[in-house]
Amino acid sequence: MRSLGALRAAVAEARSAGVALLAVLAWAPAGGEIAYMRAPCPLLLRLWEQEACERLRDAFDKAMGGMPDGVVVRQLVVRAPPGPALVELARHRDDLLVVGYGGRSRLGYAVHGAVTRYCLAHARCPVLTMPPPALIRKLRPGRHHWRPEDFAVPLAG
């Protein structure tokens, strides 16, 4: 949901400037690259890449109701850490890098990294950061205190 707001903002910026939009989804194998190198599986790799391509296509459906009119959209799926990949792709001074930020828990930042912070620190072009939708802010009003019931698995039958 964080990225959908950024995608809508990027489409609006590209449309108003009359330029093409490069929509990027960066992905890594489940468990990370190190885990994949220890036990490579080409079949799983192809499935993960197909799933990443579907997620990027679905993002336009969820954010815009389909591919937007009035703007040329190129889609790119890359197997790379998101921060460095985005900074490398937006390497020209006249590019605009649009990313979502905020709304993650501390665990979320530890697991996913601070992509926005990386882009702000390393980008050679302007970076537009979009806050999370109000729905995410409402769903996370405070800290969650874990209880044993949160980890219970229902028995079948």
Coordinates of C-alpha atoms in Angstrom, one line a residue:
M1 CA 0.0 0.0 0.0
R2 CA 2.9 2.3 0.6
S3 CA 4.1 2.0 -2.9
L4 CA 0.7 2.6 -4.4
G5 CA 0.6 6.2 -3.3
A6 CA 4.1 6.7 -4.7
L7 CA 2.9 5.1 -8.0
R8 CA -0.1 7.5 -8.2
A9 CA 2.2 10.5 -7.6
A10 CA 4.7 9.3 -10.2
V11 CA 2.0 8.9 -12.8
A12 CA 0.7 12.4 -12.0
E13 CA 4.2 13.9 -12.2
A14 CA 5.0 12.1 -15.5
R15 CA 1.7 13.1 -17.0
S16 CA 2.2 16.8 -16.1
A17 CA 5.8 16.9 -17.3
G18 CA 4.9 15.0 -20.5
V19 CA 7.6 12.4 -20.0
A20 CA 7.6 8.6 -19.8
L21 CA 7.3 6.8 -16.5
L22 CA 9.7 3.9 -15.6
A23 CA 8.0 1.8 -12.9
V24 CA 10.5 -0.4 -11.1
L25 CA 10.0 -3.4 -8.8
A26 CA 13.2 -4.6 -7.2
W27 CA 13.1 -8.1 -5.7
A28 CA 15.3 -10.6 -4.0
P29 CA 14.9 -14.4 -3.5
A30 CA 13.0 -15.5 -0.4
G31 CA 15.5 -15.6 2.4
G32 CA 17.8 -13.2 0.6
E33 CA 20.7 -13.7 -1.9
I34 CA 23.0 -15.5 0.6
A35 CA 20.3 -18.1 1.4
Y36 CA 19.7 -18.6 -2.4
M37 CA 23.5 -19.1 -3.1
R38 CA 23.6 -21.8 -0.4
A39 CA 20.7 -23.7 -2.0
P40 CA 20.0 -22.5 -5.6
C41 CA 16.9 -23.6 -7.3
P42 CA 16.3 -22.3 -10.8
L43 CA 12.7 -23.3 -10.8
L44 CA 11.9 -21.3 -7.7
L45 CA 13.9 -18.4 -9.1
R46 CA 11.7 -18.3 -12.2
L47 CA 8.5 -18.5 -10.0
W48 CA 9.7 -15.6 -7.8
E49 CA 10.5 -13.5 -10.9
Q50 CA 7.1 -14.3 -12.4
E51 CA 5.5 -13.3 -9.1
A52 CA 7.4 -10.0 -9.1
C53 CA 6.2 -9.3 -12.7
E54 CA 2.6 -10.0 -11.6
R55 CA 3.0 -7.7 -8.6
L56 CA 4.1 -4.8 -10.7
R57 CA 1.2 -5.3 -13.2
D58 CA -1.2 -5.6 -10.3
A59 CA 0.1 -2.4 -8.7
F60 CA -1.3 -0.4 -11.6
D61 CA -4.7 -2.1 -11.3
K62 CA -4.8 -1.4 -7.6
A63 CA -3.4 2.2 -7.7
M64 CA -5.0 3.4 -11.0
G65 CA -7.6 0.9 -12.1
G66 CA -5.3 -0.2 -14.9
M67 CA -2.7 1.3 -17.1
P68 CA -3.0 5.1 -17.0
D69 CA -4.0 7.2 -20.0
G70 CA -1.9 10.1 -21.2
V71 CA 1.4 8.7 -20.1
V72 CA 3.9 6.2 -21.5
V73 CA 4.7 3.6 -19.0
R74 CA 7.7 1.2 -19.1
Q75 CA 7.8 -1.5 -16.5
L76 CA 11.0 -3.0 -15.2
V77 CA 11.5 -5.9 -12.8
V78 CA 15.0 -6.2 -11.4
R79 CA 16.6 -8.7 -9.1
A80 CA 18.5 -6.3 -6.8
P81 CA 18.3 -4.5 -3.5
P82 CA 15.7 -1.8 -4.0
G83 CA 17.6 1.2 -2.8
P84 CA 20.7 0.8 -4.9
A85 CA 18.7 -0.4 -7.9
L86 CA 16.4 2.7 -7.8
V87 CA 19.4 5.1 -7.4
E88 CA 21.2 3.5 -10.3
L89 CA 18.2 3.7 -12.6
A90 CA 17.5 7.4 -11.7
R91 CA 21.1 8.5 -12.3
H92 CA 20.4 11.6 -14.5
R93 CA 20.0 15.0 -12.9
D94 CA 16.7 15.6 -14.7
D95 CA 15.2 12.3 -13.5
L96 CA 12.7 12.3 -10.6
L97 CA 12.7 9.4 -8.2
V98 CA 9.4 8.8 -6.4
V99 CA 9.3 6.5 -3.4
G100 CA 6.9 5.7 -0.6
Y101 CA 8.1 6.1 3.0
G102 CA 7.0 5.6 6.6
G103 CA 4.3 3.5 8.3
R104 CA 6.6 0.6 9.0
S105 CA 7.3 -0.8 12.4
R106 CA 10.9 -1.1 13.7
L107 CA 10.8 -4.8 12.7
G108 CA 9.7 -3.7 9.2
Y109 CA 12.6 -1.4 8.8
A110 CA 15.0 -4.1 10.0
V111 CA 13.6 -6.7 7.6
H112 CA 13.1 -4.4 4.5
G113 CA 15.7 -1.8 5.1
A114 CA 15.2 1.9 4.8
V115 CA 14.9 2.2 1.0
T116 CA 13.7 5.8 1.2
R117 CA 16.6 6.9 3.4
Y118 CA 19.0 5.2 1.1
C119 CA 17.6 6.9 -1.9
L120 CA 17.6 10.3 -0.2
A121 CA 21.2 9.9 0.7
H122 CA 22.6 8.5 -2.6
A123 CA 20.4 9.8 -5.4
R124 CA 21.8 12.2 -8.0
C125 CA 18.4 13.5 -8.9
P126 CA 15.5 15.0 -6.9
V127 CA 13.6 12.5 -4.7
L128 CA 9.9 12.8 -4.0
T129 CA 8.8 10.9 -1.0
M130 CA 5.1 10.0 -0.5
P131 CA 3.8 9.3 3.0
P132 CA 1.7 6.1 3.6
P133 CA -2.0 6.2 3.1
A134 CA -4.2 7.2 6.1
L135 CA -5.4 3.6 6.3
I136 CA -2.0 2.4 7.3
R137 CA -1.6 5.1 9.9
K138 CA -5.0 4.2 11.3
L139 CA -4.1 0.5 11.5
R140 CA -0.9 1.2 13.5
P141 CA -2.1 3.6 16.2
G142 CA 0.3 2.2 18.8
R143 CA 2.6 -0.6 19.8
H144 CA 1.4 -4.1 19.6
H145 CA 2.0 -6.3 22.6
W146 CA 2.4 -9.9 21.5
R147 CA 0.5 -12.6 23.4
P148 CA 0.8 -16.4 23.2
E149 CA -2.6 -16.5 21.5
D150 CA -1.1 -14.5 18.6
F151 CA 1.0 -17.5 17.7
A152 CA -1.6 -20.2 18.2
V153 CA -2.3 -22.5 15.2
P154 CA -5.9 -23.7 14.9
L155 CA -6.3 -27.5 14.9
A156 CA -8.0 -29.0 11.8
G157 CA -11.4 -30.5 12.4

